[in-house]
Coordinates of C-alpha atoms in Angstrom, one line a residue:
M1 CA -3.2 71.0 -4.2
I2 CA -1.2 73.4 -2.3
Y3 CA -3.5 76.7 -1.7
S4 CA -1.3 80.0 -0.7
E5 CA -3.3 83.0 0.0
A6 CA -1.4 86.1 2.5
T7 CA 0.8 84.3 5.1
T8 CA -1.4 81.2 5.2
R9 CA -0.5 78.0 3.4
L10 CA -2.5 75.3 2.3
E11 CA -2.0 71.4 0.8
V12 CA -5.9 70.2 0.3
A13 CA -7.3 67.1 -0.7
L14 CA -10.3 66.0 -1.8
L15 CA -11.4 62.6 -2.7
S16 CA -15.6 60.9 -2.6
D17 CA -16.5 57.1 -3.2
R18 CA -19.3 55.5 -3.6
G19 CA -17.9 52.5 -1.4
Q20 CA -18.5 48.9 -1.7
T21 CA -22.7 48.9 -1.4
R22 CA -24.4 52.2 -3.2
A23 CA -26.0 52.8 -6.3
L24 CA -25.0 56.3 -6.3
N25 CA -22.7 58.8 -4.7
E26 CA -24.8 60.7 -2.7
D27 CA -22.2 62.7 -0.8
C28 CA -20.7 66.1 -2.2
G29 CA -17.4 68.0 -0.8
L30 CA -16.3 71.9 -1.7
A31 CA -12.5 72.6 -1.4
L32 CA -12.6 76.4 -2.3
S33 CA -9.7 79.3 -2.2
L34 CA -10.3 82.4 -0.3
P35 CA -7.9 86.0 -0.5
S36 CA -7.4 84.6 3.5
G37 CA -7.6 80.3 3.5
G38 CA -10.6 78.2 2.5
L39 CA -13.7 77.1 2.6
F40 CA -14.2 73.9 2.9
A41 CA -16.9 71.1 3.7
V42 CA -18.2 68.2 2.9
A43 CA -22.2 66.9 2.7
D44 CA -24.0 63.2 3.3
G45 CA -27.9 63.6 1.8
M46 CA -30.2 61.8 2.5
G47 CA -33.8 61.0 1.0
G48 CA -35.4 58.5 -2.0
H49 CA -35.3 59.6 -5.4
N50 CA -32.2 60.9 -5.8
A51 CA -33.4 63.1 -3.0
G52 CA -30.3 63.0 -1.5
D53 CA -27.8 63.5 -4.0
V54 CA -29.5 66.7 -4.6
A55 CA -29.0 67.1 -1.5
S56 CA -26.0 67.5 -0.4
T57 CA -25.1 69.4 -4.4
M58 CA -27.6 72.0 -3.2
A59 CA -25.9 72.2 -0.3
V60 CA -22.5 72.6 -1.4
S61 CA -23.2 74.4 -4.3
G62 CA -25.0 76.9 -2.3
L63 CA -22.7 77.4 0.4
Q64 CA -20.4 78.5 -1.6
E65 CA -23.0 80.6 -3.5
T66 CA -23.8 82.6 -0.4
Y67 CA -20.7 82.8 1.3
L68 CA -19.0 84.8 -1.4
Q69 CA -21.9 87.0 -1.8
L70 CA -22.1 87.6 1.6
N71 CA -19.3 90.1 3.7
G72 CA -19.1 90.5 8.1
P73 CA -17.3 88.6 10.2
T74 CA -15.9 85.6 9.7
P75 CA -18.4 83.8 11.7
Q76 CA -21.6 85.7 10.8
R77 CA -21.0 85.4 7.1
L78 CA -20.8 81.2 7.1
V79 CA -23.8 81.3 9.6
R80 CA -26.4 83.5 7.7
S81 CA -25.1 81.9 4.7
L82 CA -25.7 77.9 6.6
E83 CA -29.0 80.0 7.3
Q84 CA -30.1 80.3 3.2
V85 CA -28.8 77.7 2.0
N86 CA -31.8 75.5 4.7
T87 CA -34.6 77.5 3.0
R88 CA -33.9 77.1 -0.1
L89 CA -33.5 72.9 0.7
H90 CA -36.8 73.6 3.0
Q91 CA -38.4 74.8 0.2
E92 CA -37.3 71.9 -2.2
A93 CA -38.1 69.4 0.1
H94 CA -41.7 70.7 0.1
K95 CA -41.8 69.1 -3.1
P96 CA -43.6 65.7 -3.3
E97 CA -40.4 63.7 -5.7
R98 CA -38.1 65.7 -3.1
R99 CA -39.9 64.4 0.1
G100 CA -37.7 63.3 3.3
M101 CA -35.0 65.1 1.2
G102 CA -31.6 66.7 3.8
T103 CA -28.4 66.7 3.9
T104 CA -25.7 66.9 7.1
L105 CA -22.8 69.2 6.7
T106 CA -20.0 70.6 8.1
A107 CA -17.6 73.4 6.4
V108 CA -14.6 74.5 7.7
V109 CA -13.7 77.9 6.9
V110 CA -9.7 79.3 7.2
D111 CA -9.5 82.6 7.9
D112 CA -5.5 83.5 8.0
G113 CA -5.1 82.2 12.0
A114 CA -8.0 80.5 12.3
A115 CA -10.7 78.0 11.4
I116 CA -14.6 79.0 11.9
I117 CA -16.3 75.1 11.8
A118 CA -19.7 74.9 11.6
N119 CA -21.9 71.2 11.9
I120 CA -24.9 70.3 11.2
G121 CA -25.5 66.3 11.2
D122 CA -22.9 63.5 12.3
S123 CA -20.2 64.0 8.9
R124 CA -17.6 65.0 11.2
A125 CA -14.7 67.5 11.2
Y126 CA -11.2 66.4 13.4
L127 CA -8.2 67.7 14.1
L128 CA -4.5 66.3 14.2
R129 CA -2.1 67.9 16.0
G130 CA 1.1 67.3 18.2
G131 CA 0.1 63.5 16.9
K132 CA -2.9 63.2 18.9
L133 CA -6.2 63.1 16.9
T134 CA -9.6 65.1 18.6
H135 CA -13.0 66.1 17.7
L136 CA -14.1 69.6 16.3
T137 CA -17.6 68.5 15.3
R138 CA -20.3 66.5 17.7
D139 CA -22.7 64.4 16.0
H140 CA -26.1 65.3 15.9
S141 CA -27.4 62.1 15.8
W142 CA -29.9 59.8 18.3
V143 CA -26.6 57.2 19.1
A144 CA -24.3 60.5 20.0
E145 CA -27.3 61.8 22.0
Q146 CA -27.4 58.3 23.9
Q147 CA -23.8 58.8 25.1
R148 CA -24.0 62.1 25.7
L149 CA -26.5 60.9 28.3
G150 CA -24.4 58.1 29.0
L151 CA -26.4 55.5 27.9
L152 CA -24.2 54.1 25.0
T153 CA -20.5 53.4 25.2
E154 CA -19.1 54.0 22.2
Q155 CA -18.8 50.8 21.1
E156 CA -21.7 50.1 21.4
A157 CA -22.9 52.7 19.1
R158 CA -20.7 52.1 16.2
V159 CA -22.4 48.6 15.6
H160 CA -26.5 49.9 17.1
R161 CA -29.3 49.3 15.0
W162 CA -30.3 53.2 14.7
R163 CA -26.3 54.5 14.3
N164 CA -27.7 56.1 10.9
V165 CA -30.3 58.2 12.7
I166 CA -29.5 61.4 12.8
S167 CA -31.2 63.9 14.7
N168 CA -30.9 67.4 12.3
A169 CA -29.9 68.0 9.5
L170 CA -29.8 70.8 6.8
G171 CA -33.2 71.5 5.2
S172 CA -35.4 69.4 7.6
A173 CA -36.5 72.3 9.0
A174 CA -37.2 75.7 8.7
L175 CA -35.3 77.1 11.6
L176 CA -31.8 76.6 11.3
R177 CA -30.2 74.2 14.0
L178 CA -26.5 74.0 13.9
D179 CA -22.8 73.8 16.3
L180 CA -20.4 76.6 15.9
T181 CA -17.0 76.6 17.5
G182 CA -13.7 78.3 16.4
L183 CA -10.4 77.0 16.6
R184 CA -6.6 79.1 16.2
L185 CA -4.5 77.6 14.1
E186 CA -0.9 76.2 14.3
A187 CA 1.5 75.2 11.4
G188 CA 1.8 72.2 11.3
D189 CA -2.2 71.5 12.2
Q190 CA -4.5 68.6 10.1
L191 CA -8.1 69.5 9.4
L192 CA -10.4 66.4 8.6
L193 CA -13.5 66.4 7.4
C194 CA -15.4 64.0 6.3
S195 CA -18.6 61.4 5.5
D196 CA -20.2 58.9 8.3
G197 CA -18.7 55.9 5.2
L198 CA -15.2 57.1 7.3
S199 CA -15.7 57.8 10.7
G200 CA -19.0 55.2 10.8
V201 CA -16.1 52.8 10.1
L202 CA -12.6 53.8 10.6
E203 CA -11.9 54.2 14.8
D204 CA -10.5 57.4 15.9
D205 CA -6.8 55.8 16.2
R206 CA -6.8 54.2 13.2
I207 CA -7.7 57.4 10.8
C208 CA -5.3 59.5 13.6
E209 CA -2.6 56.6 12.6
L210 CA -3.2 56.6 8.6
M211 CA -2.6 60.4 8.8
K212 CA 0.4 60.1 10.2
L213 CA 2.1 57.9 8.1
A214 CA 0.5 59.5 5.3
P215 CA 3.8 61.6 3.1
S216 CA 0.8 64.3 1.5
A217 CA -2.9 65.3 2.1
Q218 CA -3.3 63.4 -1.7
G219 CA -2.3 60.2 -0.1
A220 CA -3.4 60.7 3.2
V221 CA -7.9 60.7 1.5
V222 CA -6.7 57.8 -0.8
T223 CA -5.4 55.1 1.6
L224 CA -8.5 56.2 4.2
V225 CA -10.8 56.2 1.5
A226 CA -9.5 52.7 0.8
E227 CA -9.3 51.3 3.4
A228 CA -12.6 52.6 4.5
N229 CA -13.7 49.9 1.5
R230 CA -11.0 47.4 2.7
L231 CA -13.4 46.8 6.0
G232 CA -16.7 46.7 3.7
G233 CA -17.3 50.4 2.6
P234 CA -20.7 50.1 3.6
D235 CA -21.2 53.8 3.0
N236 CA -20.6 56.5 0.5
I237 CA -17.1 57.9 1.3
T238 CA -15.5 61.2 1.3
A239 CA -12.5 62.5 2.9
L240 CA -11.8 66.2 2.4
L241 CA -7.7 66.9 4.5
V242 CA -6.1 70.2 5.0
K243 CA -2.5 70.6 5.9
V244 CA -1.5 73.8 7.3
Q245 CA 1.9 74.9 6.6
A246 CA 1.6 78.2 7.1
V247 CA -0.9 80.2 9.4
G248 CA -1.5 84.2 8.9
R249 CA -2.5 86.3 12.2
L250 CA -5.8 85.1 14.3
P251 CA -7.9 87.9 13.2
A252 CA -9.5 90.8 15.2
Y253 CA -13.6 88.6 16.2
P254 CA -13.8 86.5 18.6
L255 CA -13.6 83.0 18.1
P256 CA -17.5 81.2 18.9
Q257 CA -16.8 78.4 21.9
L258 CA -19.3 75.6 21.4
I259 CA -22.7 75.9 23.6
G260 CA -25.0 73.6 25.3
D261 CA -25.0 70.4 24.8
G262 CA -26.4 70.0 20.8
P263 CA -27.0 72.1 18.4
Q264 CA -28.3 75.7 18.6
P265 CA -30.5 77.9 16.5
S266 CA -28.6 80.4 14.5
V267 CA -30.5 83.6 15.9
K268 CA -29.0 82.7 19.2
L269 CA -25.7 82.2 17.4
L270 CA -26.1 85.1 15.1
A271 CA -27.3 87.3 18.4
P272 CA -23.4 88.1 20.0
L273 CA -22.1 88.6 17.0
R274 CA -24.1 91.2 15.9
R275 CA -23.8 93.4 19.2
R276 CA -22.7 97.1 18.4
P277 CA -19.1 97.6 20.5
W278 CA -20.8 100.2 22.0
D279 CA -23.5 98.1 23.8
R280 CA -21.3 96.9 26.7
L281 CA -21.4 100.8 27.0
F282 CA -24.9 101.1 27.8
R283 CA -26.8 97.7 29.6
F284 CA -29.6 98.8 30.9

């Protein structure tokens, strides 16, 4: 699928698969064309009695609905949208049949020459640029925290019995915590969003290799999902690839930067975005 808005041109493909062992697919993805680029997301739901499926679907549909209703600079708009979605999910999770419901969510807004990335949980966003694959998000999980503390290696984390325990989820608490960052885009960039059914099975080097070999965005997601299934497909698998063919100008707002050692309260992330232009002139 080609998205061409203004001077930004994107090639996009999304594929979600149940995997080899799960009865249901509790992942959900979003690829929405916007005037300045697009809104993209991957969510991986959790909770018994089909609550995981409900959570990821609510998150993705709610993100699309609220983001389109809101205005303002993209970083602020995205955070405010996720706050509303978090509130809806948290309220739904109070129902007895939805107990334990929540979802990861990684969202990327391509806004002309920039990408704004928000992350809750352990679904990931990667950047392939110049033949090198880098992480745009950091996992909110128990094993990731142990890695950051130097207590586990990456290989140990991959096989640890608590590797699927996440430390932050959309809808799990009234106060939303998330990571927010921005990226200046270049023509030729590839942005991959995926659930841990992909990143937990394929190592980064293999993901990078398959992305570079694929002739198209659609070919890449098909190959990535097939490889995860070939290696056992122990979880639902979702891959969303955005290939940046041309970019517009960089937006006027400053790009957010990752702060702290983990997810931050949304109110803390919104504070600098709400400053008025004249605030810098009057400091007391």
